[in-house]
Short mmCIF file of C-alpha atoms and ligand atoms in Angstrom, two decimals:
data_model
loop_
_atom_site.label_atom_id
_atom_site.label_comp_id
_atom_site.label_asym_id
_atom_site.label_seq_id
_atom_site.Cartn_x
_atom_site.Cartn_y
_atom_site.Cartn_z
CA MET A 1 -31.44 -15.14 12.30
CA LEU A 2 -34.81 -16.04 10.61
CA TYR A 3 -33.17 -19.02 9.11
CA HIS A 4 -31.88 -20.11 12.61
CA LEU A 5 -35.28 -19.52 14.28
CA LEU A 6 -37.62 -20.56 11.61
CA TYR A 7 -36.10 -23.43 10.06
CA PRO A 8 -36.01 -25.65 13.16
CA LEU A 9 -39.69 -25.14 13.29
CA SER A 10 -40.16 -26.84 9.87
CA GLN A 11 -40.86 -30.30 11.77
CA ASP A 12 -44.21 -28.62 13.03
CA PHE A 13 -44.79 -26.12 10.11
CA SER A 14 -43.72 -27.66 7.03
CA ALA A 15 -44.00 -24.27 5.24
CA PHE A 16 -40.73 -23.33 7.09
CA ASN A 17 -39.02 -26.10 5.12
CA ILE A 18 -38.50 -23.37 2.42
CA PHE A 19 -35.64 -21.84 4.39
CA ARG A 20 -33.73 -24.86 3.79
CA TYR A 21 -33.34 -23.89 0.15
CA ILE A 22 -30.33 -21.75 -0.93
CA THR A 23 -32.13 -20.54 -3.82
CA PHE A 24 -34.97 -19.16 -1.70
CA ARG A 25 -32.73 -17.63 0.72
CA SER A 26 -30.61 -15.91 -2.03
CA ILE A 27 -33.59 -14.24 -3.49
CA VAL A 28 -34.93 -13.13 -0.05
CA SER A 29 -31.30 -12.03 0.73
CA PHE A 30 -31.11 -9.78 -2.51
CA LEU A 31 -34.71 -8.10 -1.84
CA ILE A 32 -33.85 -7.34 1.97
CA ALA A 33 -30.54 -5.89 1.13
CA ALA A 34 -31.72 -3.71 -2.00
CA MET A 35 -34.64 -2.24 0.08
CA VAL A 36 -32.69 -1.76 3.18
CA SER A 37 -30.02 -0.04 1.20
CA ILE A 38 -32.30 2.17 -0.78
CA ILE A 39 -34.38 3.37 2.32
CA TRP A 40 -31.14 3.71 4.57
CA GLY A 41 -29.17 5.44 1.87
CA LYS A 42 -31.45 8.29 1.64
CA ALA A 43 -31.27 8.89 5.57
CA PHE A 44 -27.50 8.47 5.42
CA ILE A 45 -26.99 10.97 2.50
CA ASP A 46 -29.06 13.45 4.47
CA PHE A 47 -27.11 12.92 7.68
CA MET A 48 -23.74 13.35 5.83
CA LYS A 49 -25.00 16.53 4.23
CA MET A 50 -26.15 17.94 7.57
CA LYS A 51 -22.89 17.15 9.10
CA GLN A 52 -20.94 18.44 6.10
CA PHE A 53 -18.93 15.39 5.72
CA GLY A 54 -17.98 15.59 2.19
CA GLN A 55 -15.39 14.38 -0.12
CA VAL A 56 -12.17 16.25 -0.56
CA ILE A 57 -11.29 16.29 -4.32
CA ARG A 58 -7.55 16.36 -5.36
CA ASP A 59 -6.68 19.23 -7.64
CA ASP A 60 -4.24 17.36 -9.66
CA GLY A 61 -7.12 15.30 -11.18
CA PRO A 62 -9.32 15.78 -14.39
CA GLU A 63 -10.95 19.33 -14.05
CA SER A 64 -14.40 17.94 -14.48
CA HIS A 65 -13.97 16.24 -10.93
CA LEU A 66 -13.59 19.64 -9.20
CA LYS A 67 -17.34 20.18 -9.07
CA LYS A 68 -17.93 17.05 -7.15
CA ALA A 69 -16.37 18.55 -4.19
CA GLY A 70 -18.59 18.20 -0.97
CA THR A 71 -20.37 15.08 -2.43
CA PRO A 72 -20.93 12.92 0.77
CA THR A 73 -18.56 9.90 1.00
CA MET A 74 -18.60 6.71 3.26
CA GLY A 75 -21.48 5.12 1.57
CA GLY A 76 -19.80 1.87 2.45
CA VAL A 77 -21.47 2.26 5.69
CA PHE A 78 -24.89 1.60 4.32
CA ILE A 79 -23.83 -1.00 1.65
CA ILE A 80 -22.11 -3.20 4.29
CA GLY A 81 -24.75 -2.32 6.96
CA SER A 82 -27.42 -3.42 4.52
CA MET A 83 -25.57 -6.60 3.49
CA LEU A 84 -24.91 -7.67 7.00
CA PHE A 85 -28.62 -6.87 8.04
CA SER A 86 -30.07 -8.95 5.12
CA LEU A 87 -27.53 -11.86 6.16
CA LEU A 88 -28.70 -11.81 9.79
CA MET A 89 -32.10 -12.63 8.53
CA THR A 90 -31.02 -15.28 5.83
CA GLY A 91 -27.60 -16.47 6.54
CA ASN A 92 -26.65 -19.88 8.08
CA PHE A 93 -23.94 -18.81 10.51
CA THR A 94 -22.71 -22.40 10.95
CA SER A 95 -21.07 -22.19 7.64
CA TYR A 96 -17.33 -21.58 7.84
CA PRO A 97 -17.00 -20.01 4.33
CA LEU A 98 -19.73 -17.55 5.38
CA LEU A 99 -18.14 -16.53 8.61
CA SER A 100 -14.51 -16.11 6.93
CA CYS A 101 -15.99 -13.85 4.35
CA LEU A 102 -17.76 -11.70 6.94
CA PHE A 103 -14.58 -11.54 9.04
CA VAL A 104 -12.57 -10.05 6.14
CA THR A 105 -15.52 -7.75 5.03
CA VAL A 106 -15.67 -6.35 8.58
CA SER A 107 -12.06 -6.03 9.15
CA TYR A 108 -11.53 -4.12 5.80
CA PHE A 109 -14.51 -2.09 6.29
CA ALA A 110 -13.12 -0.97 9.84
CA LEU A 111 -9.77 0.01 7.97
CA GLY A 112 -11.70 1.81 5.32
CA PHE A 113 -14.01 3.60 7.73
CA VAL A 114 -10.87 4.89 9.74
CA ASP A 115 -9.19 6.12 6.49
CA ASP A 116 -12.46 7.93 5.29
CA TYR A 117 -12.87 9.31 8.69
CA LEU A 118 -9.37 10.70 8.72
CA LYS A 119 -9.67 12.20 5.24
CA VAL A 120 -12.93 13.96 6.19
CA LEU A 121 -11.94 14.92 9.64
CA LYS A 122 -8.49 16.37 8.69
CA ASN A 123 -10.10 17.63 5.43
CA ASN A 124 -7.32 16.35 3.03
CA SER A 125 -6.67 13.47 0.82
CA LYS A 126 -4.16 11.41 2.62
CA GLY A 127 -5.93 9.32 5.40
CA VAL A 128 -4.28 5.99 6.65
CA SER A 129 -0.58 5.40 5.19
CA ALA A 130 -0.42 3.06 2.29
CA LYS A 131 1.97 0.76 4.23
CA GLY A 132 -0.33 0.79 7.23
CA LYS A 133 -3.24 -0.26 5.07
CA LEU A 134 -1.44 -3.13 3.27
CA LEU A 135 -0.07 -4.49 6.65
CA TRP A 136 -3.69 -4.70 8.00
CA GLN A 137 -4.93 -6.07 4.89
CA PHE A 138 -2.26 -8.95 4.65
CA ILE A 139 -2.57 -9.62 8.28
CA THR A 140 -6.40 -10.31 7.97
CA SER A 141 -6.17 -12.14 4.81
CA GLY A 142 -3.40 -14.16 5.74
CA LEU A 143 -5.02 -15.21 9.01
CA VAL A 144 -8.12 -16.23 7.28
CA VAL A 145 -6.49 -18.23 4.59
CA PHE A 146 -4.34 -20.07 7.15
CA LEU A 147 -7.24 -20.98 9.45
CA LEU A 148 -9.30 -22.24 6.19
CA VAL A 149 -6.46 -24.32 5.14
CA LYS A 150 -5.60 -25.52 8.68
CA PHE A 151 -9.15 -26.62 9.40
CA ASP A 152 -9.57 -28.26 5.82
CA VAL A 153 -12.42 -25.99 4.66
CA ILE A 154 -10.32 -25.46 1.51
CA ASP A 155 -7.09 -27.34 -0.11
CA THR A 156 -4.09 -25.65 -1.19
CA LYS A 157 -4.63 -26.77 -4.88
CA LEU A 158 -4.92 -24.33 -7.72
CA TYR A 159 -7.32 -25.37 -10.33
CA THR A 160 -6.80 -23.89 -13.81
CA PRO A 161 -9.73 -22.92 -15.86
CA PHE A 162 -10.05 -24.40 -19.42
CA PHE A 163 -8.18 -27.55 -18.38
CA LYS A 164 -9.96 -30.25 -16.38
CA ASP A 165 -6.94 -32.23 -15.39
CA SER A 166 -4.61 -29.35 -14.67
CA VAL A 167 -3.96 -29.01 -11.03
CA ILE A 168 -1.02 -27.33 -9.27
CA ASP A 169 -0.62 -27.99 -5.46
CA LEU A 170 0.89 -25.04 -3.99
CA SER A 171 1.45 -26.49 -0.38
CA TRP A 172 2.19 -23.96 2.31
CA LEU A 173 2.84 -21.34 -0.37
CA TYR A 174 -1.00 -21.44 -1.00
CA ILE A 175 -1.28 -19.08 2.15
CA PRO A 176 0.50 -16.08 0.66
CA PHE A 177 -1.10 -16.63 -2.63
CA GLY A 178 -4.50 -16.75 -1.35
CA ALA A 179 -3.74 -13.75 0.84
CA THR A 180 -2.38 -11.89 -2.12
CA VAL A 181 -5.59 -12.56 -4.14
CA ILE A 182 -7.75 -10.86 -1.36
CA VAL A 183 -5.40 -7.88 -0.88
CA GLY A 184 -5.11 -7.45 -4.71
CA SER A 185 -8.87 -7.58 -5.17
CA SER A 186 -9.46 -5.09 -2.48
CA ASN A 187 -6.94 -2.55 -3.75
CA ALA A 188 -8.02 -3.06 -7.43
CA VAL A 189 -11.47 -2.38 -6.64
CA ASN A 190 -10.38 0.78 -4.55
CA LEU A 191 -8.41 1.97 -7.80
CA THR A 192 -11.44 1.44 -10.08
CA ASP A 193 -13.65 3.67 -7.59
CA GLY A 194 -12.93 6.93 -9.38
CA LEU A 195 -16.10 7.66 -11.49
CA ASP A 196 -19.90 7.60 -10.61
CA GLY A 197 -21.08 3.98 -10.45
CA LEU A 198 -17.87 2.71 -12.07
CA ALA A 199 -16.88 0.27 -9.39
CA ILE A 200 -20.27 -0.86 -8.01
CA GLY A 201 -21.24 -1.92 -11.51
CA PRO A 202 -18.42 -4.53 -11.95
CA ILE A 203 -18.80 -5.50 -8.19
CA ILE A 204 -22.39 -6.51 -9.14
CA THR A 205 -21.42 -8.48 -12.08
CA SER A 206 -18.40 -10.19 -10.34
CA ALA A 207 -20.55 -10.96 -7.34
CA ALA A 208 -23.44 -12.43 -9.55
CA THR A 209 -20.79 -14.52 -11.23
CA LEU A 210 -19.21 -15.65 -8.14
CA GLY A 211 -22.73 -16.36 -6.63
CA LEU A 212 -23.59 -18.83 -9.64
CA LEU A 213 -20.02 -20.44 -9.17
CA THR A 214 -20.48 -21.10 -5.50
CA TYR A 215 -23.79 -22.45 -6.15
CA VAL A 216 -22.55 -24.98 -8.48
CA ALA A 217 -19.20 -25.55 -6.30
CA GLY A 218 -21.39 -26.40 -3.32
CA HIS A 219 -23.59 -28.83 -5.05
CA SER A 220 -21.88 -32.17 -5.43
CA GLU A 221 -23.63 -33.69 -8.57
CA MET A 222 -23.19 -30.33 -10.44
CA ALA A 223 -19.66 -29.84 -9.37
CA SER A 224 -18.69 -33.38 -10.47
CA TYR A 225 -20.59 -33.12 -13.86
CA LEU A 226 -18.78 -29.61 -14.50
CA TYR A 227 -15.37 -30.81 -13.28
CA ILE A 228 -14.98 -28.33 -10.71
CA PRO A 229 -13.85 -28.87 -7.04
CA TYR A 230 -16.70 -29.44 -4.64
CA VAL A 231 -16.46 -27.36 -1.31
CA GLU A 232 -18.65 -28.39 1.58
CA ASN A 233 -21.05 -25.57 2.71
CA ILE A 234 -20.00 -23.08 0.01
CA GLY A 235 -23.47 -22.73 -1.20
CA GLU A 236 -24.01 -20.15 1.64
CA LEU A 237 -21.88 -17.72 -0.19
CA THR A 238 -24.51 -17.62 -3.01
CA VAL A 239 -26.82 -16.02 -0.40
CA LEU A 240 -23.96 -13.76 0.44
CA ALA A 241 -23.28 -12.81 -3.12
CA MET A 242 -27.02 -11.84 -3.44
CA ALA A 243 -26.80 -9.71 -0.31
CA ILE A 244 -23.86 -7.90 -1.93
CA ILE A 245 -25.78 -7.50 -5.19
CA GLY A 246 -28.76 -6.35 -3.62
CA ALA A 247 -26.94 -3.76 -1.25
CA GLY A 248 -24.90 -2.81 -4.35
CA VAL A 249 -28.25 -1.97 -6.54
CA GLY A 250 -29.47 0.08 -3.64
CA PHE A 251 -26.26 2.09 -3.63
CA LEU A 252 -26.13 2.53 -7.26
CA TRP A 253 -29.68 4.16 -6.90
CA TYR A 254 -27.74 7.10 -5.24
CA ASN A 255 -24.06 6.63 -6.81
CA SER A 256 -25.38 6.52 -10.47
CA TYR A 257 -24.38 9.69 -12.51
CA PRO A 258 -24.41 12.47 -11.07
CA ALA A 259 -23.51 10.74 -7.86
CA GLN A 260 -25.22 11.89 -4.48
CA ILE A 261 -22.78 9.71 -2.54
CA PHE A 262 -19.50 7.85 -3.09
CA MET A 263 -18.75 4.62 -1.35
CA GLY A 264 -15.40 5.79 0.14
CA ASP A 265 -12.76 3.29 1.18
CA ALA A 266 -15.16 1.98 3.78
CA GLY A 267 -16.72 0.42 0.78
CA SER A 268 -14.24 -0.34 -1.99
CA LEU A 269 -11.76 -2.01 0.36
CA SER A 270 -14.42 -4.03 2.10
CA LEU A 271 -16.29 -5.09 -1.03
CA GLY A 272 -12.95 -5.83 -3.11
CA GLY A 273 -11.81 -8.12 -0.03
CA VAL A 274 -14.99 -9.92 0.29
CA LEU A 275 -15.23 -10.81 -3.52
CA GLY A 276 -11.37 -11.99 -3.41
CA THR A 277 -12.25 -14.16 -0.38
CA ILE A 278 -15.25 -15.72 -2.31
CA ALA A 279 -13.03 -16.43 -5.03
CA VAL A 280 -10.38 -18.10 -2.80
CA LEU A 281 -13.01 -20.29 -0.99
CA SER A 282 -14.71 -21.24 -4.18
CA LYS A 283 -11.14 -22.19 -5.73
CA ASN A 284 -11.51 -19.86 -8.63
CA GLU A 285 -8.51 -17.72 -7.77
CA LEU A 286 -7.19 -17.91 -11.36
CA LEU A 287 -10.55 -17.53 -13.10
CA PHE A 288 -11.18 -14.43 -10.96
CA VAL A 289 -8.71 -12.64 -13.19
CA LEU A 290 -11.37 -12.85 -15.74
CA ILE A 291 -14.52 -12.39 -13.55
CA GLY A 292 -13.08 -9.23 -12.35
CA GLY A 293 -11.50 -8.15 -15.44
CA VAL A 294 -12.21 -4.59 -15.19
CA PHE A 295 -10.37 -4.39 -11.77
CA VAL A 296 -7.62 -6.08 -13.26
CA ILE A 297 -7.28 -3.68 -16.13
CA GLU A 298 -7.54 -0.71 -13.83
CA ALA A 299 -4.84 -1.88 -11.54
CA LEU A 300 -2.71 -2.98 -14.60
CA SER A 301 -2.68 0.50 -16.19
CA VAL A 302 -1.30 1.80 -12.77
CA ILE A 303 1.58 -0.49 -12.62
CA ILE A 304 2.32 0.02 -16.44
CA GLN A 305 2.08 3.89 -15.99
CA VAL A 306 4.35 3.90 -13.06
CA ILE A 307 7.06 1.39 -14.58
CA SER A 308 7.04 3.35 -17.78
CA TYR A 309 7.29 6.67 -15.94
CA LYS A 310 10.06 5.41 -13.59
CA THR A 311 12.12 3.70 -16.46
CA ARG A 312 11.54 6.03 -19.53
CA LYS A 313 10.28 9.37 -18.02
CA LYS A 314 7.35 8.86 -20.28
CA ARG A 315 3.64 8.13 -19.72
CA VAL A 316 1.64 5.41 -21.60
CA PHE A 317 -1.68 6.89 -20.80
CA LYS A 318 -2.79 10.57 -20.23
CA MET A 319 -3.43 9.56 -16.61
CA ALA A 320 -3.80 6.28 -14.55
CA PRO A 321 -6.03 4.44 -13.66
CA ILE A 322 -7.28 4.06 -17.22
CA HIS A 323 -10.61 5.56 -16.54
CA HIS A 324 -8.79 8.92 -16.21
CA HIS A 325 -7.29 8.39 -19.48
CA PHE A 326 -10.61 8.26 -21.27
CA GLU A 327 -11.88 11.27 -19.42
CA LEU A 328 -8.79 13.25 -20.82
CA LEU A 329 -9.70 12.10 -24.27
CA GLY A 330 -12.97 13.72 -24.04
CA TRP A 331 -15.34 11.03 -23.46
CA PRO A 332 -18.16 12.18 -21.20
CA GLU A 333 -18.12 10.47 -17.65
CA PRO A 334 -21.41 8.50 -18.37
CA LYS A 335 -20.02 6.78 -21.54
CA VAL A 336 -16.78 5.58 -19.77
CA ILE A 337 -18.88 4.19 -16.94
CA VAL A 338 -21.35 2.62 -19.19
CA ARG A 339 -18.60 1.21 -21.38
CA PHE A 340 -16.86 -0.36 -18.51
CA TRP A 341 -20.03 -2.02 -17.32
CA ILE A 342 -20.50 -3.54 -20.74
CA ILE A 343 -16.90 -4.87 -20.57
CA SER A 344 -17.68 -6.27 -17.11
CA ILE A 345 -20.77 -8.04 -18.42
CA LEU A 346 -18.84 -9.52 -21.14
CA PHE A 347 -16.15 -10.68 -18.71
CA ALA A 348 -18.96 -12.30 -16.44
CA LEU A 349 -20.37 -14.13 -19.46
CA ILE A 350 -17.14 -15.37 -20.70
CA SER A 351 -16.19 -16.63 -17.09
CA ILE A 352 -19.51 -18.55 -16.95
CA ALA A 353 -18.68 -20.07 -20.21
CA THR A 354 -15.54 -21.66 -19.14
CA LEU A 355 -17.71 -23.94 -16.87
CA LYS A 356 -18.47 -25.87 -20.09
CA MET A 357 -14.90 -25.43 -21.53
CA ARG A 358 -12.80 -27.92 -19.51
C1 57M B 1 -8.90 5.98 -4.89
N1 57M B 1 -10.11 7.77 -5.19
C2 57M B 1 -10.67 8.78 -5.96
C3 57M B 1 -14.32 8.14 -3.09
C4 57M B 1 -14.07 6.93 -3.34
C5 57M B 1 -1.33 4.86 -7.16
C6 57M B 1 -2.33 5.59 -7.68
C7 57M B 1 -2.71 5.37 -9.07
C8 57M B 1 -3.41 5.59 -6.66
C9 57M B 1 -4.63 6.36 -7.06
C10 57M B 1 -5.52 6.49 -5.95
O1 57M B 1 -5.51 7.10 -4.90
N2 57M B 1 -6.69 5.60 -6.13
C11 57M B 1 -7.60 5.28 -4.91
C12 57M B 1 -9.32 6.74 -5.94
C13 57M B 1 -11.60 9.64 -5.13
O2 57M B 1 -12.69 8.97 -4.67
C14 57M B 1 -12.81 8.53 -3.34
O3 57M B 1 -11.98 7.37 -3.00
C15 57M B 1 -12.96 6.45 -2.75
C16 57M B 1 -12.23 5.10 -3.25
N3 57M B 1 -11.33 4.87 -2.46
O4 57M B 1 -15.32 6.21 -2.97
O5 57M B 1 -14.64 8.47 -1.71
C17 57M B 1 -12.13 10.48 -6.39
O6 57M B 1 -12.74 9.67 -7.27
C18 57M B 1 -13.93 10.37 -7.97
N4 57M B 1 -15.06 9.53 -7.79
C19 57M B 1 -16.24 9.76 -8.55
N5 57M B 1 -17.26 9.03 -8.43
C20 57M B 1 -17.38 7.83 -7.47
O7 57M B 1 -18.39 7.18 -7.37
O8 57M B 1 -16.04 10.75 -9.21
C21 57M B 1 -15.04 8.49 -6.86
C22 57M B 1 -16.25 7.70 -6.70
C23 57M B 1 -13.33 11.39 -5.82
C24 57M B 1 -14.16 11.76 -7.14
O9 57M B 1 -13.44 12.80 -7.81
O10 57M B 1 -12.89 12.52 -5.32
C25 57M B 1 -9.41 9.56 -6.65
O11 57M B 1 -9.31 9.38 -7.91
O12 57M B 1 -8.89 10.16 -5.84
N6 57M B 1 -4.35 7.69 -7.57
C26 57M B 1 -4.99 8.09 -8.51
O13 57M B 1 -5.96 7.84 -9.02
C27 57M B 1 -4.40 9.52 -9.10
N7 57M B 1 -3.57 9.00 -10.18
C28 57M B 1 -2.28 9.30 -10.34
O14 57M B 1 -1.73 10.03 -9.52
N8 57M B 1 -1.81 8.64 -11.49
C29 57M B 1 -0.34 8.99 -11.92
C30 57M B 1 0.49 7.64 -11.49
C31 57M B 1 0.61 7.68 -10.05
C32 57M B 1 -0.03 6.38 -12.06
C33 57M B 1 -0.14 9.14 -13.39
O15 57M B 1 -1.06 8.75 -14.23
O16 57M B 1 0.91 9.66 -13.73
C34 57M B 1 -5.42 10.49 -9.84
N9 57M B 1 -6.32 10.67 -8.98
C35 57M B 1 -6.98 11.98 -9.05
N10 57M B 1 -6.65 12.90 -9.48
N11 57M B 1 -8.27 12.04 -8.25
C36 57M B 1 -4.61 11.56 -10.13
C37 57M B 1 -5.44 12.79 -10.30
#
């Protein structure tokens, strides 16, 4: 709103011209989201404790997790709340890419919220059925990708990293493909969210990488210099990425080991979904496999474990997702977390380096 209220005044007060710049609004967006998230987070944790809304812990997991019973969950409420509040101040709501990302965020947040609420209320670890979740996720993402293609916000081409001339036009198949990227990202982040700070770390590094890539893709000269597709109005997603990072840092303040709160499905499904949507909008669908490498490894570990158990009756990992494997090998929880963060930073840097490798 600040952008919409103050920027038009720049004709009379030239100082307000600064709101035109994505770099300025991105920094403000980060600062507002981080501050609101830290302040609101404390109040939210106190509220959840007072109401005794705590996490139910599965009894078939690593033993070290049993002591986490009763930790407040649904931290996604203040992550997404702070992110939206910050964007209300700094975002340009005439941007279709921004509106599409917010639609996915809110829809996945609602799904995760209902799921968390059912778990907390019924005091078991079930919640919404897996089929119900997937259906909701695909309807939302399919609709968004369809509208983006129909109104020419994005094209249906797939651009391969490393090769500047390698472009495949998927035509209408792009709609299920794009939707799958968004749903896959949402669920992979959800699977990763099993240790304190384990998901939010790579969410921050992925958002930072995508924020940089959207900034470049929204700048016609930089885009053509780096041989990446130019997408109109996509720069606005840099402001969004910085709001995600700010809200994420505020959440990490409380979710760092030993966690005072978990993000819940309200956080993991919506944050995973919005990252996938930014990847689709900025035409980084393939590079996103590298950017979100930690999420991909976590999801692959589950797929490999399930296939191996079904076909050979043998497990590849002591337990999937893979972070449980390292825990059961005896690594202390903070070591697993920090090492996964280090890997996510490496993935981010390699992804950025691909900009000059095409
Ligand atoms: C969510 N949720 C955490 C918290 C968080 C197909 C199968 C692999 C699915 C998978 C699964 O259900 N994954 C999705 C994982 C849970 O955290 C809550 O859930 C939210 C995220 N959705 O925000 O609200 C627990 O994770 C721990 N946690 C932390 N710190 C955090 O900051 O310590 C979470 C956040 C929390 C807390 O203990 O209670 C979860 O793990 O349940 N299923 C599994 O992960 C299960 N794996 C499994 O069954 N593997 C099999 C096969 C199917 C591959 C195998 O290896 O043979 C394991 N999960 C658990 N115990 N907890 C099994 C044992």
